[in-house]
Amino acid sequence: MSAELKDRHVRPRRSIFLIAVTSFALTLTTLGIAPAGATDPIPADGSWQSDAIAESATPAELKAEVADGELRMLVIRDDSGEPDATVVSVANVKSLDRTLKSINQDDSVISIQVDQKVSLLAPTMTSFVAAAAPTVAYTQWNYSALRLGEIHSSLTGTNIKVAVIDSGVDRTGFELNVAGQVLDGCDWVTSPTNVCIEGIGIVDENGHGTHVAGIIAAKNDGLGITGVAPNVTILPLRVLDANGNGYLSDVAAAIDYAVLNNAKVINMSLGGTADFSLIRQAITRAAAAGVVVIAAAGNSGANGATSYPAAYPEVIAVAATTSGKVIADYSNGGSYVDVAAPGSLILSSWPTGTGYARLSGTSMAAPHVAGLAALLLQKGILASAVKNQIETTALQTVVGGYGVTDYTLARYGAGIIDIYGALGCGSGLGCTPPSTSPVPVEETSAPLAQTPPTLVEAPSTPVQAPAPAAPAPAPVAAPV
């Protein structure tokens, strides 16, 4: 917690609690809560306490949730001036009544909330298409455009830990099985509370997290793909299940876990329209601790609703581009978009089938920026300066065949990332020419010899079932 929050005045806990849950006295009389007029009002002063109270659920909301199935409830306490969130699962209205009656005895409680769902971002549609995996790294359109073949002779992300808050990361495939590269991580999906189970962040029943991790850190062995920062350490923090769904409180807990475990970069290729104070506060703490936070801008198009956590000011919000040097139609627009990066038909690691898939979305654009942040940190750029370095070197025109052809601030932010320029490769860093001529994989007309022998292009978003080894008959949509 920041010093600013610690120094804030904390009002009497009992009064705060009464305002938060007084309305229950109207329908749950067994609580015996005093009338709201008996307490002092708490102004909306921007403190975490007032934020928590503003997000408190009404009795009708709690009853509606429990009527639809098990209610996952957040109990927010004031712990010596700092927020403490506890997850409580309630199966029925009777249990809800009993739980609230018990909570009424705890003077530290200031708010009761519904723990809302978070998910992978809205889908983009692609069909299953058989394709050939390249035998030489850097031939994919995104990696060749970013000039990674030149950059990796000098910088690879060594000694930088990147947290991937997602569906987990499967490290058993061809690209992420370097000894010690992917840590055991942590899993909130199988935890009954928002305290993670350590050691099983490497479970990925969806595929999305593995794909994201490959964009960041696929190994540099000359085969298949090579990530933006192939020597980083990946900390997999699993908050999304096989269907790409999770809880906001788990995302907040994962951010704090990443900071406590010395991650220097956090990638979140997920989002929603809810401005949730627990996540906002966790991101503020992460930034104060010197962690660079990156998030996908959203896949709802130019006029799509603002996506969180991307919209928080400490976060680098990333839009997606195509190989045609234009912003993707699905990519969100808005004043919160900071930069754009390759996001369409991106080849990366996959936990089932042949070990590779090609996906599209701002979920794929964000990890390109996470990899760039790792390279900048390795070079010695301060975490507080990384966002500015990325933005001030971003391209708003075409340079050397790569860049923007239709720049607008609302769609591109500062422009398309220029990894070569951001790292100062033209200023004596020591980048060397690539050993092979880059060929965009989307434009390759003939299959290449490959290891492993087959690639399946997955749908734009992962699904629970394994990716098939042959073309499927119809498109499949799922969140990315």
Coordinates of C-alpha atoms in Angstrom, one line a residue:
M1 CA 0.0 0.0 0.0
S2 CA 1.3 3.5 -0.8
A3 CA 2.1 5.9 1.9
E4 CA -0.7 8.1 0.7
L5 CA -3.3 5.5 1.6
K6 CA -1.7 4.8 4.9
D7 CA -1.9 8.4 5.9
R8 CA -5.5 8.9 5.1
H9 CA -8.0 9.5 7.9
V10 CA -9.9 6.4 8.6
R11 CA -13.4 7.1 9.9
P12 CA -15.1 5.1 12.7
R13 CA -15.4 1.5 11.3
R14 CA -18.9 1.0 12.8
S15 CA -20.4 4.0 11.0
I16 CA -18.9 3.0 7.7
F17 CA -20.3 -0.5 8.0
L18 CA -23.8 0.8 8.9
I19 CA -24.0 3.0 5.8
A20 CA -22.7 0.1 3.6
V21 CA -25.4 -2.4 4.7
T22 CA -28.2 -0.4 6.4
S23 CA -30.6 -1.2 3.6
F24 CA -30.5 -4.8 4.6
A25 CA -32.6 -3.9 7.7
L26 CA -35.6 -3.4 5.4
T27 CA -35.6 -7.0 4.1
L28 CA -33.4 -8.9 6.5
T29 CA -34.7 -7.8 9.9
T30 CA -32.7 -10.4 11.8
L31 CA -29.6 -8.2 11.2
G32 CA -30.8 -5.6 13.7
I33 CA -29.0 -2.8 12.0
A34 CA -29.7 0.8 13.1
P35 CA -31.3 3.3 10.8
A36 CA -29.0 5.1 8.3
G37 CA -29.8 8.4 10.0
A38 CA -28.0 7.2 13.1
T39 CA -24.6 7.4 11.5
D40 CA -22.5 10.2 10.0
P41 CA -22.5 10.3 6.2
I42 CA -19.3 9.5 4.4
P43 CA -18.5 11.9 1.6
A44 CA -17.2 10.7 -1.8
D45 CA -13.7 12.0 -1.1
G46 CA -11.8 9.6 -3.4
S47 CA -10.5 7.5 -0.6
W48 CA -10.5 3.7 -0.9
Q49 CA -13.1 3.5 1.8
S50 CA -15.5 5.7 -0.1
D51 CA -14.8 3.7 -3.3
A52 CA -15.6 0.5 -1.4
I53 CA -18.8 1.9 -0.1
A54 CA -19.9 3.2 -3.5
E55 CA -19.5 -0.4 -4.9
S56 CA -21.5 -2.0 -2.1
A57 CA -24.3 -4.3 -3.3
T58 CA -27.9 -3.8 -2.5
P59 CA -30.0 -6.5 -0.9
A60 CA -31.8 -7.0 -4.2
E61 CA -28.5 -7.5 -6.0
L62 CA -27.3 -10.1 -3.5
K63 CA -30.6 -11.9 -3.6
A64 CA -30.7 -11.9 -7.4
E65 CA -27.1 -13.3 -7.6
V66 CA -27.8 -16.1 -5.1
A67 CA -31.0 -16.9 -6.9
D68 CA -29.0 -17.5 -10.1
G69 CA -26.7 -19.8 -8.4
E70 CA -23.9 -19.6 -5.8
L71 CA -23.1 -16.1 -4.9
R72 CA -19.4 -15.1 -4.5
M73 CA -19.4 -12.2 -2.2
L74 CA -16.5 -9.8 -1.3
V75 CA -16.3 -8.6 2.3
I76 CA -14.1 -5.5 2.5
R77 CA -12.6 -4.7 5.8
D78 CA -10.5 -1.8 7.1
D79 CA -7.3 -3.3 8.4
S80 CA -5.4 -0.4 10.1
G81 CA -6.3 2.0 7.3
E82 CA -5.7 -0.5 4.5
P83 CA -8.3 -2.5 2.5
D84 CA -8.6 -6.2 3.2
A85 CA -10.8 -8.3 0.9
T86 CA -12.2 -11.7 1.9
V87 CA -14.2 -14.0 -0.5
V88 CA -17.3 -15.6 0.9
S89 CA -19.4 -18.1 -1.1
V90 CA -23.1 -18.3 -0.4
A91 CA -25.3 -21.0 -1.7
N92 CA -28.9 -19.8 -0.9
V93 CA -30.9 -16.9 0.6
K94 CA -31.0 -18.6 4.0
S95 CA -27.2 -18.9 4.0
L96 CA -27.0 -15.2 2.9
D97 CA -29.1 -14.1 5.8
R98 CA -27.0 -16.1 8.2
T99 CA -23.7 -14.8 6.7
L100 CA -24.8 -11.2 6.9
K101 CA -25.9 -11.6 10.4
S102 CA -22.4 -12.8 11.3
I103 CA -20.7 -10.0 9.3
N104 CA -22.8 -7.5 11.4
Q105 CA -20.7 -8.5 14.4
D106 CA -17.5 -7.4 12.7
D107 CA -16.8 -3.7 13.2
S108 CA -14.0 -3.6 10.7
V109 CA -16.3 -4.4 7.7
I110 CA -17.0 -1.4 5.5
S111 CA -18.5 -2.9 2.4
I112 CA -20.2 -6.0 1.0
Q113 CA -19.9 -6.5 -2.8
V114 CA -20.6 -9.0 -5.5
D115 CA -17.4 -10.4 -6.8
Q116 CA -17.9 -9.7 -10.5
K117 CA -16.7 -11.8 -13.4
V118 CA -13.9 -10.8 -15.7
S119 CA -13.1 -12.6 -19.0
L120 CA -11.0 -12.7 -22.1
L121 CA -11.9 -9.9 -24.4
A122 CA -14.7 -10.1 -26.9
P123 CA -13.8 -12.4 -29.8
T124 CA -12.6 -11.7 -33.3
M125 CA -13.5 -14.3 -35.9
T126 CA -11.1 -16.5 -37.9
S127 CA -11.7 -20.0 -39.2
F128 CA -9.5 -23.0 -38.7
V129 CA -6.9 -23.0 -41.5
A130 CA -4.1 -25.5 -42.0
A131 CA -0.8 -23.7 -42.3
A132 CA 2.9 -24.5 -42.2
A133 CA 5.2 -23.6 -39.3
P134 CA 8.3 -21.7 -40.4
T135 CA 11.7 -23.4 -39.9
V136 CA 13.5 -20.2 -39.4
A137 CA 12.7 -17.7 -36.6
Y138 CA 11.8 -14.1 -37.4
T139 CA 9.9 -14.9 -40.6
Q140 CA 6.5 -14.1 -39.2
W141 CA 5.2 -10.7 -40.2
N142 CA 5.1 -9.3 -36.8
Y143 CA 8.6 -10.3 -35.6
S144 CA 10.2 -9.3 -38.9
A145 CA 8.5 -5.9 -38.9
L146 CA 9.8 -5.3 -35.4
R147 CA 13.4 -6.2 -36.5
L148 CA 13.9 -8.7 -33.7
G149 CA 16.6 -10.6 -35.6
E150 CA 18.8 -7.5 -35.2
I151 CA 17.8 -6.7 -31.6
H152 CA 18.4 -10.1 -30.1
S153 CA 22.1 -10.0 -30.7
S154 CA 22.2 -7.4 -27.9
L155 CA 19.1 -7.6 -25.8
T156 CA 16.9 -10.6 -24.9
G157 CA 15.3 -9.7 -21.6
T158 CA 17.7 -11.6 -19.4
N159 CA 17.1 -11.3 -15.6
I160 CA 13.6 -9.7 -16.2
K161 CA 10.6 -11.4 -14.7
V162 CA 7.3 -10.9 -16.6
A163 CA 4.0 -11.9 -14.9
V164 CA 1.3 -13.2 -17.3
I165 CA -2.1 -12.8 -15.6
D166 CA -4.2 -15.0 -17.8
S167 CA -5.5 -18.6 -18.2
G168 CA -2.1 -20.2 -17.1
V169 CA 0.9 -21.1 -19.1
D170 CA 1.6 -24.6 -20.4
R171 CA 5.4 -25.0 -20.5
T172 CA 5.5 -28.4 -22.0
G173 CA 5.4 -27.4 -25.7
F174 CA 8.1 -26.7 -28.2
E175 CA 8.7 -23.0 -27.4
L176 CA 8.4 -22.6 -23.6
N177 CA 10.2 -25.6 -22.2
V178 CA 13.6 -23.9 -21.6
A179 CA 14.8 -25.0 -18.1
G180 CA 13.6 -22.6 -15.5
Q181 CA 12.1 -20.1 -17.9
V182 CA 8.5 -20.6 -16.9
L183 CA 8.1 -20.7 -13.1
D184 CA 5.5 -22.8 -11.3
G185 CA 3.3 -19.7 -10.7
C186 CA 0.0 -19.5 -8.9
D187 CA -3.6 -20.5 -9.5
W188 CA -6.7 -18.8 -8.3
V189 CA -9.2 -20.8 -10.4
T190 CA -9.1 -23.9 -8.3
S191 CA -8.9 -21.9 -5.0
P192 CA -12.1 -21.6 -3.0
T193 CA -11.0 -18.1 -1.9
N194 CA -8.9 -15.4 -3.6
V195 CA -5.8 -16.8 -2.0
C196 CA -3.9 -18.7 -4.7
I197 CA -2.7 -22.2 -4.8
E198 CA 1.0 -22.1 -5.6
G199 CA 2.7 -24.3 -8.1
I200 CA 0.0 -24.8 -10.7
G201 CA 0.0 -21.6 -12.7
I202 CA 1.4 -23.9 -15.4
V203 CA -2.1 -25.4 -16.0
D204 CA -3.7 -23.9 -19.1
E205 CA -7.1 -25.4 -20.0
N206 CA -7.9 -22.6 -22.4
G207 CA -4.8 -21.9 -24.4
H208 CA -4.9 -18.1 -24.3
G209 CA -2.2 -17.6 -21.6
T210 CA 0.2 -20.0 -23.4
H211 CA -0.2 -18.1 -26.6
V212 CA 0.4 -14.8 -24.9
A213 CA 3.5 -16.2 -23.1
G214 CA 4.9 -17.4 -26.4
I215 CA 4.7 -13.9 -28.0
I216 CA 6.7 -12.6 -25.0
A217 CA 9.2 -15.4 -24.5
A218 CA 9.3 -18.2 -27.1
K219 CA 12.8 -19.5 -27.1
N220 CA 15.4 -18.4 -29.7
D221 CA 16.5 -21.7 -31.3
G222 CA 16.1 -20.8 -34.9
L223 CA 13.0 -22.9 -35.3
G224 CA 9.3 -22.1 -35.0
I225 CA 8.9 -18.7 -33.4
T226 CA 11.0 -16.5 -31.3
G227 CA 9.5 -14.2 -28.6
V228 CA 10.1 -10.5 -28.3
A229 CA 12.2 -11.1 -25.2
P230 CA 13.2 -14.8 -25.3
N231 CA 15.3 -14.8 -22.2
V232 CA 12.8 -13.4 -19.7
T233 CA 11.4 -15.4 -16.9
I234 CA 7.6 -16.0 -17.1
L235 CA 5.6 -15.9 -13.8
P236 CA 2.2 -17.6 -14.8
L237 CA -0.7 -16.3 -12.7
R238 CA -3.8 -18.3 -13.5
V239 CA -7.1 -16.3 -12.9
L240 CA -9.1 -17.5 -15.9
D241 CA -10.7 -20.9 -16.3
A242 CA -11.1 -23.2 -19.4
N243 CA -13.8 -20.9 -20.7
G244 CA -11.8 -17.7 -20.2
N245 CA -13.8 -16.6 -17.1
G246 CA -12.6 -15.5 -13.7
Y247 CA -13.2 -13.0 -10.9
L248 CA -12.1 -9.4 -10.5
S249 CA -10.9 -10.0 -7.0
D250 CA -8.6 -12.7 -8.2
V251 CA -7.1 -10.4 -10.8
A252 CA -6.4 -7.8 -8.1
A253 CA -4.8 -10.5 -5.9
A254 CA -2.7 -11.7 -8.8
I255 CA -1.4 -8.1 -9.4
D256 CA -0.3 -7.9 -5.8
Y257 CA 1.2 -11.4 -6.0
A258 CA 3.3 -10.4 -9.0
V259 CA 4.7 -7.4 -7.2
L260 CA 5.5 -9.3 -4.0
N261 CA 7.3 -11.9 -6.2
N262 CA 9.5 -9.4 -7.9
A263 CA 7.9 -9.3 -11.4
K264 CA 9.1 -6.2 -13.3
V265 CA 6.4 -6.4 -16.0
I266 CA 2.8 -7.4 -15.8
N267 CA 0.8 -8.4 -18.9
M268 CA -3.0 -8.5 -18.7
S269 CA -4.7 -9.6 -22.0
L270 CA -8.1 -9.4 -20.4
G271 CA -10.6 -6.8 -19.5
G272 CA -14.2 -5.6 -19.0
T273 CA -16.2 -2.4 -18.7
A274 CA -16.2 -2.4 -14.8
D275 CA -14.0 0.2 -13.1
F276 CA -13.3 -2.0 -10.0
S277 CA -11.5 -0.2 -7.1
L278 CA -9.6 -3.3 -5.9
I279 CA -7.9 -3.7 -9.3
R280 CA -7.3 0.1 -9.6
Q281 CA -5.7 0.2 -6.2
A282 CA -3.5 -2.9 -7.0
I283 CA -2.3 -1.3 -10.2
T284 CA -1.5 1.9 -8.3
R285 CA 0.6 -0.1 -5.8
A286 CA 2.3 -2.0 -8.7
A287 CA 3.3 1.3 -10.4
A288 CA 4.5 2.7 -7.1
A289 CA 6.7 -0.4 -6.7
G290 CA 8.3 0.1 -10.1
V291 CA 6.4 -2.5 -12.1
V292 CA 5.4 -1.8 -15.7
V293 CA 1.8 -2.8 -16.3
I294 CA 0.5 -3.5 -19.9
A295 CA -3.1 -4.4 -20.9
A296 CA -5.1 -5.1 -24.0
A297 CA -7.2 -2.2 -25.2
G298 CA -10.2 -4.3 -26.1
N299 CA -11.8 -5.9 -29.2
S300 CA -15.1 -4.0 -29.5
G301 CA -14.1 -1.7 -32.4
A302 CA -13.5 2.1 -32.7
N303 CA -16.6 3.0 -30.7
G304 CA -16.4 0.2 -28.2
A305 CA -16.9 0.8 -24.5
T306 CA -13.8 1.8 -22.4
S307 CA -12.0 -1.4 -21.3
Y308 CA -10.4 -1.8 -17.8
P309 CA -7.7 -2.3 -16.6
A310 CA -6.3 -0.9 -19.9
A311 CA -7.9 2.5 -19.1
Y312 CA -6.1 3.1 -15.8
P313 CA -3.5 5.9 -16.2
E314 CA -0.6 3.7 -14.9
V315 CA -1.3 1.1 -17.5
I316 CA 0.0 1.0 -21.1
A317 CA -3.1 0.3 -23.2
V318 CA -2.3 -1.5 -26.4
A319 CA -4.4 -1.5 -29.6
A320 CA -3.9 -4.0 -32.4
T321 CA -2.6 -3.7 -36.0
T322 CA -2.6 -5.9 -39.1
S323 CA 0.3 -6.8 -41.4
G324 CA -1.1 -4.1 -43.7
K325 CA 0.1 -1.4 -41.4
V326 CA -3.4 -0.3 -40.3
I327 CA -5.3 -0.6 -37.1
A328 CA -7.5 -3.7 -36.9
D329 CA -11.2 -3.2 -37.3
Y330 CA -11.9 -5.0 -34.0
S331 CA -9.4 -2.9 -32.0
N332 CA -10.9 -0.4 -29.5
G333 CA -10.4 3.3 -29.9
G334 CA -10.5 6.0 -27.3
S335 CA -8.4 8.5 -25.4
Y336 CA -7.1 5.8 -23.1
V337 CA -5.3 4.0 -26.0
D338 CA -1.5 4.5 -25.6
V339 CA 0.2 2.6 -28.4
A340 CA -0.5 0.0 -31.1
A341 CA 1.3 -3.2 -31.8
P342 CA 0.9 -6.3 -34.1
G343 CA -2.2 -8.2 -33.2
S344 CA -3.7 -9.9 -36.2
L345 CA -3.0 -13.5 -37.2
I346 CA -0.2 -13.8 -34.7
L347 CA 1.6 -17.2 -34.6
S348 CA 2.5 -18.4 -31.1
S349 CA 2.6 -21.4 -28.8
W350 CA -0.4 -23.5 -28.0
P351 CA -0.9 -26.2 -25.3
T352 CA -2.6 -28.8 -27.4
G353 CA -2.5 -30.3 -30.9
T354 CA 0.6 -29.4 -32.7
G355 CA 1.9 -26.8 -30.2
Y356 CA 1.2 -23.7 -32.4
A357 CA -1.8 -21.5 -33.2
R358 CA -2.5 -18.2 -34.9
L359 CA -4.8 -15.8 -33.1
S360 CA -6.0 -12.3 -33.5
G361 CA -6.9 -9.6 -31.0
T362 CA -5.5 -6.9 -28.8
S363 CA -4.7 -9.8 -26.4
M364 CA -1.9 -10.6 -28.9
A365 CA -0.8 -6.9 -29.2
A366 CA -0.3 -6.4 -25.5
P367 CA 2.4 -9.0 -25.0
H368 CA 4.5 -7.5 -27.8
V369 CA 4.7 -4.3 -25.6
A370 CA 5.3 -6.4 -22.5
G371 CA 8.3 -7.9 -24.3
L372 CA 9.5 -4.5 -25.3
A373 CA 9.2 -3.3 -21.7
A374 CA 11.4 -6.2 -20.6
L375 CA 14.1 -5.3 -23.2
L376 CA 14.0 -1.6 -22.1
L377 CA 14.4 -2.6 -18.4
Q378 CA 17.3 -4.9 -19.3
K379 CA 18.9 -2.0 -21.1
G380 CA 18.7 0.1 -17.9
I381 CA 15.7 2.3 -18.7
L382 CA 13.9 3.1 -15.4
A383 CA 10.5 1.6 -15.0
S384 CA 9.0 5.0 -14.5
A385 CA 10.4 6.1 -17.9
V386 CA 9.4 3.0 -19.9
K387 CA 5.9 4.2 -21.0
N388 CA 7.3 7.5 -22.2
Q389 CA 10.2 5.8 -24.1
I390 CA 7.7 3.5 -25.9
E391 CA 5.4 6.4 -26.7
T392 CA 7.9 8.9 -27.9
T393 CA 9.5 6.5 -30.3
A394 CA 6.3 5.1 -31.7
L395 CA 5.7 5.5 -35.4
Q396 CA 3.0 7.7 -36.9
T397 CA 4.2 7.2 -40.4
V398 CA 5.8 4.4 -42.4
V399 CA 9.5 4.1 -41.8
G400 CA 11.6 1.4 -43.6
G401 CA 8.5 -0.4 -44.8
Y402 CA 6.9 -0.5 -41.3
G403 CA 4.6 1.9 -39.6
V404 CA 1.3 3.6 -39.9
T405 CA -0.6 4.5 -43.1
D406 CA -3.7 6.0 -41.5
Y407 CA -2.7 7.5 -38.2
T408 CA -5.3 8.9 -35.8
L409 CA -4.7 9.5 -32.1
A410 CA -7.9 7.8 -31.0
R411 CA -7.1 4.5 -32.7
Y412 CA -3.3 4.3 -32.4
G413 CA -2.5 6.4 -29.4
A414 CA 1.1 7.5 -29.8
G415 CA 1.5 5.2 -32.8
I416 CA 2.8 1.7 -33.6
I417 CA 5.6 0.5 -31.4
D418 CA 9.1 0.7 -32.8
I419 CA 11.2 -1.7 -30.8
Y420 CA 14.4 -0.9 -32.8
G421 CA 14.0 2.8 -32.2
A422 CA 12.9 2.5 -28.6
L423 CA 16.0 0.6 -27.8
G424 CA 18.3 3.1 -29.6
C425 CA 19.6 0.4 -32.0
G426 CA 20.5 3.1 -34.5
S427 CA 22.6 4.8 -31.8
G428 CA 25.4 2.3 -31.3
L429 CA 23.7 -0.3 -29.3
G430 CA 25.3 -3.0 -31.4
C431 CA 22.3 -4.5 -33.3
T432 CA 23.4 -6.6 -36.2
P433 CA 21.7 -7.3 -39.5
P434 CA 19.4 -10.4 -39.6
S435 CA 21.0 -13.5 -41.0
T436 CA 17.9 -14.2 -43.1
S437 CA 15.6 -12.1 -45.2
P438 CA 12.3 -11.6 -43.3
V439 CA 9.3 -13.0 -45.1
P440 CA 5.8 -12.3 -43.7
V441 CA 4.3 -15.7 -43.0
E442 CA 0.8 -14.5 -44.1
E443 CA 2.2 -14.0 -47.6
T444 CA 4.1 -17.3 -47.9
S445 CA 2.6 -19.2 -50.8
A446 CA 4.2 -22.6 -50.3
P447 CA 4.5 -24.6 -47.1
L448 CA 8.0 -24.8 -45.5
A449 CA 9.6 -27.9 -44.1
Q450 CA 8.8 -27.8 -40.5
T451 CA 9.7 -29.0 -37.0
P452 CA 7.2 -30.0 -35.6
P453 CA 5.6 -31.1 -38.8
T454 CA 2.1 -29.5 -38.6
L455 CA 0.5 -26.3 -37.5
V456 CA -3.2 -25.7 -36.9
E457 CA -4.5 -22.1 -37.0
A458 CA -6.8 -21.9 -34.0
P459 CA -9.9 -19.7 -33.7
S460 CA -9.3 -16.1 -32.7
T461 CA -10.0 -17.1 -29.1
P462 CA -9.1 -20.3 -27.2
V463 CA -11.8 -22.9 -26.5
Q464 CA -11.7 -25.7 -24.0
A465 CA -11.4 -28.5 -26.5
P466 CA -8.0 -29.2 -28.0
A467 CA -7.2 -27.5 -31.3
P468 CA -7.8 -30.0 -34.1
A469 CA -5.0 -31.3 -36.2
A470 CA -7.0 -30.6 -39.4
P471 CA -9.1 -27.8 -40.7
A472 CA -12.5 -27.5 -39.0
P473 CA -15.6 -27.1 -41.1
A474 CA -16.8 -23.8 -39.5
P475 CA -15.5 -20.8 -37.6
V476 CA -15.5 -20.9 -33.8
A477 CA -15.9 -17.8 -31.7
A478 CA -14.6 -17.4 -28.2
P479 CA -13.3 -14.5 -26.2
V480 CA -9.8 -13.1 -26.8

